[in-house]
Amino acid sequence: MTNTTAPTANPTRSTADPGPALHRVGRRALAGRTALVTGAGTGIGAATAAALATAGARVVLTGRRADRLQAVTERLTAELADAGTEVPELVAVTADVTDAAALTMALDRARDQLGAGFDLVSANAGSMFAAPFASADPGEWQRMLDTNVLGLLNTARATTDDLMAAGARGGPADLVLVSSIGARVAMPGYAVYFASKAAVSHLATNLHIEFGPRGVRVHSIEPGMTKSDLGQDMSDEASRQALADFAVAVPPMPASAIADAITFAVAQPPVVTISSMVVLPTHQI
């Protein structure tokens, strides 16, 4: 499994290697591709939808709140038009990733509207709660497991046939699973959240073994402290305050930094898979 951080310069291809070099993402690097982004109403999901659309992909935005999805879609359309960038097709569909049947129906509607399946899936929907294990609310555990693990499984399963078909055509085909640096570390109060993200990272490793030989790339993106709504509804006041204090001590990254990392990964030549990428704020250790 290859680990990397977000790129800072164009790598130079070795003269001994005839294959394509890694490259930065141009405005039309993803033209012709059809992407699904879950959790697209806010945070990393919204930023990812914007980054993929800016690179030329058609994007289906999913989330639980229709008003947020509509606002993101309208804002993105206006920003691209104002920048003189061709506006790709953007489709907003309300769906809860924890409900497999409802998600499948929503994605079928999106496929019908676009006339195509997905060759790029970015599973961003997530939930985060923290509290001492002995006093934590089991209901918050369930919400994290339902969204972070089951929701991601539902998303991957609902799009596997699309991705396999794209891989069979020669690709590119990409499944992006947004995990967390928490998959690799330990911190008091975050046992269940970190466990859910460790499951995501390990799932990506296993799916790479299954999907890679069929032309589908699987990427695990593991962000550190990022500006988002995650954790704002924690019931444990001490944990919520500790998170706010940490954000002061360690300036968080904008969500666009993670979106750019995702876009960089999926824009590589089909022969290249960035299987695991850790992206941290400079001051986070």
CSV table of N, CA and C in Angstrom, one decimal, residues 113-238:
chain,number,residue,atom,x,y,z
A,113,GLN,N,-31.4,10.0,-15.7
A,113,GLN,CA,-31.3,11.4,-16.1
A,113,GLN,C,-30.1,11.7,-16.9
A,114,LEU,N,-29.0,11.0,-16.6
A,114,LEU,CA,-27.7,11.2,-17.2
A,114,LEU,C,-27.5,10.3,-18.5
A,115,GLY,N,-28.2,9.2,-18.4
A,115,GLY,CA,-28.0,8.3,-19.5
A,115,GLY,C,-26.7,7.5,-19.4
A,116,ALA,N,-26.2,7.4,-18.2
A,116,ALA,CA,-24.9,6.7,-18.0
A,116,ALA,C,-24.7,6.3,-16.6
A,117,GLY,N,-23.9,5.3,-16.4
A,117,GLY,CA,-23.5,4.9,-15.0
A,117,GLY,C,-22.3,5.7,-14.5
A,118,PHE,N,-21.9,5.4,-13.4
A,118,PHE,CA,-20.8,6.1,-12.7
A,118,PHE,C,-19.4,5.4,-13.0
A,119,ASP,N,-18.4,6.2,-13.3
A,119,ASP,CA,-17.1,5.7,-13.4
A,119,ASP,C,-16.2,6.3,-12.3
A,120,LEU,N,-16.8,7.1,-11.5
A,120,LEU,CA,-16.0,7.7,-10.4
A,120,LEU,C,-17.0,7.9,-9.2
A,121,VAL,N,-16.6,7.3,-8.1
A,121,VAL,CA,-17.5,7.4,-6.9
A,121,VAL,C,-16.6,7.9,-5.7
A,122,SER,N,-17.1,9.0,-5.1
A,122,SER,CA,-16.4,9.5,-3.9
A,122,SER,C,-17.3,9.4,-2.7
A,123,ALA,N,-17.1,8.5,-1.8
A,123,ALA,CA,-17.9,8.3,-0.6
A,123,ALA,C,-17.4,9.2,0.5
A,124,ASN,N,-18.1,10.3,0.7
A,124,ASN,CA,-17.7,11.3,1.7
A,124,ASN,C,-18.5,11.3,2.9
A,125,ALA,N,-19.8,10.8,2.8
A,125,ALA,CA,-20.7,11.0,4.0
A,125,ALA,C,-20.1,10.4,5.2
A,126,GLY,N,-20.2,11.2,6.3
A,126,GLY,CA,-19.6,10.7,7.6
A,126,GLY,C,-20.2,11.4,8.8
A,127,SER,N,-20.0,10.8,9.9
A,127,SER,CA,-20.5,11.3,11.2
A,127,SER,C,-19.4,11.1,12.3
A,128,MET,N,-19.3,12.1,13.2
A,128,MET,CA,-18.3,12.0,14.2
A,128,MET,C,-18.8,12.5,15.6
A,129,PHE,N,-18.7,11.6,16.5
A,129,PHE,CA,-19.0,11.9,17.9
A,129,PHE,C,-17.8,11.5,18.8
A,130,ALA,N,-17.6,12.2,19.9
A,130,ALA,CA,-16.6,11.8,20.8
A,130,ALA,C,-17.0,11.9,22.3
A,131,ALA,N,-16.6,11.0,23.1
A,131,ALA,CA,-16.9,11.0,24.5
A,131,ALA,C,-16.1,9.9,25.2
A,132,PRO,N,-15.8,10.0,26.5
A,132,PRO,CA,-15.2,8.9,27.2
A,132,PRO,C,-16.0,7.7,27.0
A,133,PHE,N,-15.3,6.6,26.7
A,133,PHE,CA,-16.0,5.3,26.4
A,133,PHE,C,-17.0,4.9,27.4
A,134,ALA,N,-16.7,5.1,28.7
A,134,ALA,CA,-17.6,4.6,29.8
A,134,ALA,C,-18.8,5.4,29.9
A,135,SER,N,-18.8,6.7,29.4
A,135,SER,CA,-20.0,7.5,29.5
A,135,SER,C,-20.7,7.9,28.2
A,136,ALA,N,-20.1,7.3,27.1
A,136,ALA,CA,-20.6,7.7,25.7
A,136,ALA,C,-22.0,7.2,25.5
A,137,ASP,N,-22.7,7.9,24.6
A,137,ASP,CA,-24.1,7.6,24.2
A,137,ASP,C,-24.0,6.5,23.2
A,138,PRO,N,-24.5,5.3,23.4
A,138,PRO,CA,-24.5,4.2,22.4
A,138,PRO,C,-25.2,4.6,21.1
A,139,GLY,N,-26.2,5.5,21.3
A,139,GLY,CA,-26.9,6.0,20.1
A,139,GLY,C,-26.0,6.7,19.1
A,140,GLU,N,-25.0,7.4,19.7
A,140,GLU,CA,-24.0,8.1,18.8
A,140,GLU,C,-23.1,7.1,18.2
A,141,TRP,N,-22.7,6.0,18.9
A,141,TRP,CA,-21.9,5.0,18.3
A,141,TRP,C,-22.7,4.4,17.1
A,142,GLN,N,-24.0,4.2,17.3
A,142,GLN,CA,-24.8,3.6,16.2
A,142,GLN,C,-24.8,4.5,15.0
A,143,ARG,N,-25.0,5.8,15.2
A,143,ARG,CA,-25.0,6.7,14.1
A,143,ARG,C,-23.7,6.7,13.3
A,144,MET,N,-22.6,6.7,14.0
A,144,MET,CA,-21.3,6.6,13.4
A,144,MET,C,-21.1,5.4,12.6
A,145,LEU,N,-21.4,4.2,13.2
A,145,LEU,CA,-21.3,3.0,12.4
A,145,LEU,C,-22.2,2.9,11.2
A,146,ASP,N,-23.5,3.4,11.4
A,146,ASP,CA,-24.4,3.4,10.3
A,146,ASP,C,-23.9,4.2,9.1
A,147,THR,N,-23.4,5.4,9.4
A,147,THR,CA,-23.0,6.3,8.3
A,147,THR,C,-21.6,6.0,7.8
A,148,ASN,N,-20.6,5.9,8.7
A,148,ASN,CA,-19.2,5.7,8.3
A,148,ASN,C,-18.9,4.4,7.7
A,149,VAL,N,-19.6,3.3,8.2
A,149,VAL,CA,-19.3,2.0,7.8
A,149,VAL,C,-20.4,1.4,6.8
A,150,LEU,N,-21.6,1.3,7.4
A,150,LEU,CA,-22.7,0.7,6.6
A,150,LEU,C,-23.0,1.6,5.4
A,151,GLY,N,-23.0,2.9,5.6
A,151,GLY,CA,-23.4,3.9,4.5
A,151,GLY,C,-22.3,3.8,3.4
A,152,LEU,N,-21.1,3.6,3.8
A,152,LEU,CA,-20.0,3.5,2.8
A,152,LEU,C,-20.1,2.2,2.0
A,153,LEU,N,-20.5,1.1,2.8
A,153,LEU,CA,-20.7,-0.2,2.1
A,153,LEU,C,-21.8,-0.1,1.1
A,154,ASN,N,-22.9,0.5,1.6
A,154,ASN,CA,-24.1,0.7,0.7
A,154,ASN,C,-23.7,1.4,-0.6
A,155,THR,N,-22.9,2.5,-0.4
A,155,THR,CA,-22.5,3.3,-1.6
A,155,THR,C,-21.7,2.5,-2.5
A,156,ALA,N,-20.7,1.8,-2.0
A,156,ALA,CA,-19.8,1.0,-2.8
A,156,ALA,C,-20.6,-0.1,-3.5
A,157,ARG,N,-21.5,-0.8,-2.8
A,157,ARG,CA,-22.2,-1.9,-3.4
A,157,ARG,C,-23.2,-1.4,-4.5
A,158,ALA,N,-23.8,-0.3,-4.3
A,158,ALA,CA,-24.7,0.2,-5.2
A,158,ALA,C,-24.1,0.7,-6.5
A,159,THR,N,-22.8,0.9,-6.5
A,159,THR,CA,-22.1,1.4,-7.7
A,159,THR,C,-21.0,0.4,-8.3
A,160,THR,N,-20.9,-0.7,-7.6
A,160,THR,CA,-19.9,-1.7,-8.1
A,160,THR,C,-20.1,-2.1,-9.5
A,161,ASP,N,-21.3,-2.4,-10.0
A,161,ASP,CA,-21.5,-2.8,-11.3
A,161,ASP,C,-21.1,-1.7,-12.3
A,162,ASP,N,-21.4,-0.5,-12.0
A,162,ASP,CA,-21.0,0.6,-12.8
A,162,ASP,C,-19.4,0.7,-13.0
A,163,LEU,N,-18.8,0.6,-11.8
A,163,LEU,CA,-17.3,0.7,-11.8
A,163,LEU,C,-16.7,-0.5,-12.5
A,164,MET,N,-17.2,-1.7,-12.3
A,164,MET,CA,-16.7,-2.8,-13.0
A,164,MET,C,-16.8,-2.7,-14.5
A,165,ALA,N,-18.0,-2.2,-15.0
A,165,ALA,CA,-18.2,-2.0,-16.4
A,165,ALA,C,-17.2,-0.9,-17.0
A,166,ALA,N,-16.9,0.1,-16.2
A,166,ALA,CA,-16.0,1.1,-16.7
A,166,ALA,C,-14.6,0.5,-16.7
A,167,GLY,N,-14.2,-0.3,-15.7
A,167,GLY,CA,-12.9,-1.0,-15.7
A,167,GLY,C,-12.8,-1.9,-16.9
A,168,ALA,N,-13.9,-2.6,-17.2
A,168,ALA,CA,-13.8,-3.5,-18.4
A,168,ALA,C,-13.6,-2.8,-19.7
A,169,ARG,N,-14.0,-1.6,-19.7
A,169,ARG,CA,-13.8,-0.8,-21.0
A,169,ARG,C,-12.4,-0.2,-21.1
A,170,GLY,N,-11.6,-0.4,-20.0
A,170,GLY,CA,-10.3,0.1,-20.0
A,170,GLY,C,-10.0,1.2,-19.1
A,171,GLY,N,-11.1,1.6,-18.4
A,171,GLY,CA,-11.0,2.7,-17.4
A,171,GLY,C,-10.9,4.0,-18.0
A,172,PRO,N,-10.6,5.0,-17.1
A,172,PRO,CA,-10.4,4.9,-15.7
A,172,PRO,C,-11.7,4.6,-14.9
A,173,ALA,N,-11.6,4.0,-13.8
A,173,ALA,CA,-12.7,3.7,-12.9
A,173,ALA,C,-12.2,3.9,-11.5
A,174,ASP,N,-12.9,4.7,-10.7
A,174,ASP,CA,-12.3,5.0,-9.3
A,174,ASP,C,-13.4,4.9,-8.2
A,175,LEU,N,-13.0,4.3,-7.1
A,175,LEU,CA,-13.8,4.3,-5.9
A,175,LEU,C,-13.0,5.0,-4.8
A,176,VAL,N,-13.4,6.1,-4.4
A,176,VAL,CA,-12.7,6.9,-3.3
A,176,VAL,C,-13.4,6.7,-2.0
A,177,LEU,N,-12.7,6.3,-1.0
A,177,LEU,CA,-13.3,6.1,0.3
A,177,LEU,C,-12.6,7.1,1.3
A,178,VAL,N,-13.4,8.1,1.8
A,178,VAL,CA,-12.8,9.1,2.6
A,178,VAL,C,-12.8,8.6,4.1
A,179,SER,N,-11.6,8.4,4.5
A,179,SER,CA,-11.4,7.8,5.9
A,179,SER,C,-10.9,9.0,6.8
A,180,SER,N,-9.9,8.8,7.6
A,180,SER,CA,-9.4,9.8,8.5
A,180,SER,C,-8.0,9.4,9.0
A,181,ILE,N,-7.2,10.3,9.4
A,181,ILE,CA,-6.0,10.0,10.1
A,181,ILE,C,-6.2,9.2,11.3
A,182,GLY,N,-7.5,9.4,11.8
A,182,GLY,CA,-7.9,8.6,13.0
A,182,GLY,C,-7.8,7.1,12.8
A,183,ALA,N,-7.7,6.7,11.6
A,183,ALA,CA,-7.6,5.2,11.3
A,183,ALA,C,-6.2,4.7,11.7
A,184,ARG,N,-5.3,5.6,11.9
A,184,ARG,CA,-3.9,5.3,12.2
A,184,ARG,C,-3.4,5.6,13.6
A,185,VAL,N,-4.2,6.4,14.3
A,185,VAL,CA,-3.7,6.9,15.6
A,185,VAL,C,-4.8,6.6,16.7
A,186,ALA,N,-4.4,7.0,17.9
A,186,ALA,CA,-5.4,6.8,19.1
A,186,ALA,C,-5.5,8.1,19.8
A,187,MET,N,-6.7,8.3,20.4
A,187,MET,CA,-6.9,9.6,21.1
A,187,MET,C,-8.1,9.3,22.1
A,188,PRO,N,-8.0,9.7,23.3
A,188,PRO,CA,-9.0,9.5,24.3
A,188,PRO,C,-10.4,10.1,23.8
A,189,GLY,N,-11.4,9.3,24.0
A,189,GLY,CA,-12.7,9.8,23.6
A,189,GLY,C,-13.2,9.5,22.2
A,190,TYR,N,-12.2,9.1,21.3
A,190,TYR,CA,-12.5,8.8,19.9
A,190,TYR,C,-12.4,7.4,19.5
A,191,ALA,N,-12.5,6.5,20.5
A,191,ALA,CA,-12.3,5.1,20.2
A,191,ALA,C,-13.2,4.5,19.1
A,192,VAL,N,-14.5,4.8,19.2
A,192,VAL,CA,-15.4,4.3,18.2
A,192,VAL,C,-15.3,5.0,16.8
A,193,TYR,N,-15.2,6.3,16.9
A,193,TYR,CA,-15.0,7.0,15.6
A,193,TYR,C,-13.8,6.6,14.9
A,194,PHE,N,-12.7,6.4,15.6
A,194,PHE,CA,-11.4,6.0,15.0
A,194,PHE,C,-11.6,4.6,14.5
A,195,ALA,N,-12.3,3.7,15.2
A,195,ALA,CA,-12.5,2.3,14.8
A,195,ALA,C,-13.3,2.3,13.5
A,196,SER,N,-14.3,3.2,13.4
A,196,SER,CA,-15.1,3.2,12.2
A,196,SER,C,-14.2,3.6,11.0
A,197,LYS,N,-13.3,4.5,11.2
A,197,LYS,CA,-12.5,5.0,10.1
A,197,LYS,C,-11.4,4.0,9.8
A,198,ALA,N,-10.9,3.2,10.8
A,198,ALA,CA,-10.0,2.1,10.5
A,198,ALA,C,-10.6,1.1,9.6
A,199,ALA,N,-11.9,0.9,9.9
A,199,ALA,CA,-12.7,-0.1,9.0
A,199,ALA,C,-12.7,0.4,7.6
A,200,VAL,N,-12.9,1.7,7.4
A,200,VAL,CA,-12.9,2.3,6.0
A,200,VAL,C,-11.5,2.1,5.3
A,201,SER,N,-10.4,2.4,6.0
A,201,SER,CA,-9.1,2.2,5.4
A,201,SER,C,-8.8,0.8,5.1
A,202,HIS,N,-9.2,-0.1,6.0
A,202,HIS,CA,-8.9,-1.6,5.8
A,202,HIS,C,-9.8,-2.1,4.6
A,203,LEU,N,-11.0,-1.6,4.6
A,203,LEU,CA,-11.9,-2.0,3.4
A,203,LEU,C,-11.3,-1.6,2.1
A,204,ALA,N,-10.7,-0.4,2.1
A,204,ALA,CA,-10.1,0.1,0.8
A,204,ALA,C,-8.9,-0.8,0.4
A,205,THR,N,-8.2,-1.3,1.4
A,205,THR,CA,-7.0,-2.2,1.1
A,205,THR,C,-7.5,-3.5,0.5
A,206,ASN,N,-8.6,-4.0,1.1
A,206,ASN,CA,-9.2,-5.3,0.7
A,206,ASN,C,-9.8,-5.2,-0.7
A,207,LEU,N,-10.6,-4.1,-0.9
A,207,LEU,CA,-11.2,-3.9,-2.2
A,207,LEU,C,-10.2,-3.7,-3.3
A,208,HIS,N,-9.1,-3.1,-3.0
A,208,HIS,CA,-8.1,-2.9,-4.0
A,208,HIS,C,-7.7,-4.3,-4.5
A,209,ILE,N,-7.6,-5.3,-3.7
A,209,ILE,CA,-7.2,-6.6,-4.1
A,209,ILE,C,-8.3,-7.2,-5.0
A,210,GLU,N,-9.5,-7.0,-4.7
A,210,GLU,CA,-10.6,-7.5,-5.5
A,210,GLU,C,-10.9,-6.7,-6.8
A,211,PHE,N,-10.8,-5.4,-6.7
A,211,PHE,CA,-11.2,-4.6,-7.8
A,211,PHE,C,-10.0,-4.2,-8.8
A,212,GLY,N,-8.8,-4.1,-8.2
A,212,GLY,CA,-7.7,-3.7,-9.0
A,212,GLY,C,-7.5,-4.6,-10.3
A,213,PRO,N,-7.5,-5.9,-10.1
A,213,PRO,CA,-7.4,-6.8,-11.3
A,213,PRO,C,-8.5,-6.6,-12.4
A,214,ARG,N,-9.6,-5.9,-12.0
A,214,ARG,CA,-10.6,-5.7,-12.9
A,214,ARG,C,-10.7,-4.2,-13.4
A,215,GLY,N,-9.6,-3.6,-13.2
A,215,GLY,CA,-9.4,-2.2,-13.7
A,215,GLY,C,-10.0,-1.1,-12.9
A,216,VAL,N,-10.4,-1.4,-11.7
A,216,VAL,CA,-11.0,-0.4,-10.8
A,216,VAL,C,-10.0,0.0,-9.7
A,217,ARG,N,-9.7,1.3,-9.6
A,217,ARG,CA,-8.8,1.8,-8.6
A,217,ARG,C,-9.6,2.1,-7.3
A,218,VAL,N,-9.0,1.8,-6.2
A,218,VAL,CA,-9.7,2.1,-4.9
A,218,VAL,C,-8.7,2.9,-4.1
A,219,HIS,N,-9.2,4.1,-3.7
A,219,HIS,CA,-8.3,5.0,-2.9
A,219,HIS,C,-8.9,5.3,-1.5
A,220,SER,N,-8.0,5.3,-0.6
A,220,SER,CA,-8.4,5.7,0.8
A,220,SER,C,-7.7,7.0,1.0
A,221,ILE,N,-8.5,8.1,1.3
A,221,ILE,CA,-8.0,9.4,1.6
A,221,ILE,C,-8.2,9.6,3.1
A,222,GLU,N,-7.1,10.0,3.8
A,222,GLU,CA,-7.1,10.0,5.2
A,222,GLU,C,-6.8,11.5,5.7
A,223,PRO,N,-7.8,12.3,5.9
A,223,PRO,CA,-7.5,13.7,6.2
A,223,PRO,C,-7.2,13.9,7.7
A,224,GLY,N,-6.4,14.9,8.1
A,224,GLY,CA,-6.3,15.3,9.4
A,224,GLY,C,-7.4,16.4,9.7
A,225,MET,N,-7.1,17.3,10.6
A,225,MET,CA,-8.0,18.4,11.0
A,225,MET,C,-8.4,19.2,9.8
A,226,THR,N,-9.8,19.2,9.5
A,226,THR,CA,-10.3,19.9,8.4
A,226,THR,C,-11.5,20.7,8.8
A,227,LYS,N,-11.7,21.9,8.2
A,227,LYS,CA,-12.9,22.7,8.5
A,227,LYS,C,-14.1,22.0,8.0
A,228,SER,N,-15.1,21.7,8.9
A,228,SER,CA,-16.3,21.0,8.5
A,228,SER,C,-17.3,21.1,9.6
A,229,ASP,N,-18.5,20.6,9.4
A,229,ASP,CA,-19.5,20.5,10.4
A,229,ASP,C,-19.3,19.3,11.4
A,230,LEU,N,-18.4,18.4,11.0
A,230,LEU,CA,-18.3,17.2,11.9
A,230,LEU,C,-18.0,17.6,13.3
A,231,GLY,N,-18.7,16.9,14.2
A,231,GLY,CA,-18.5,17.1,15.6
A,231,GLY,C,-19.2,18.2,16.3
A,232,GLN,N,-19.9,19.1,15.4
A,232,GLN,CA,-20.6,20.2,16.0
A,232,GLN,C,-21.9,19.8,16.8
A,233,ASP,N,-22.4,18.6,16.6
A,233,ASP,CA,-23.5,18.1,17.3
A,233,ASP,C,-23.2,17.0,18.4
A,234,MET,N,-21.9,17.0,18.8
A,234,MET,CA,-21.6,16.1,19.9
A,234,MET,C,-22.4,16.4,21.1
A,235,SER,N,-22.9,15.4,21.8
A,235,SER,CA,-23.6,15.6,23.1
A,235,SER,C,-22.7,15.8,24.2
A,236,ASP,N,-21.5,15.3,24.2
A,236,ASP,CA,-20.5,15.5,25.3
A,236,ASP,C,-19.9,16.9,25.2
A,237,GLU,N,-20.2,17.7,26.1
A,237,GLU,CA,-19.8,19.1,26.0
A,237,GLU,C,-18.3,19.3,26.1
A,238,ALA,N,-17.6,18.5,27.0
A,238,ALA,CA,-16.2,18.5,27.2
A,238,ALA,C,-15.5,18.2,25.9
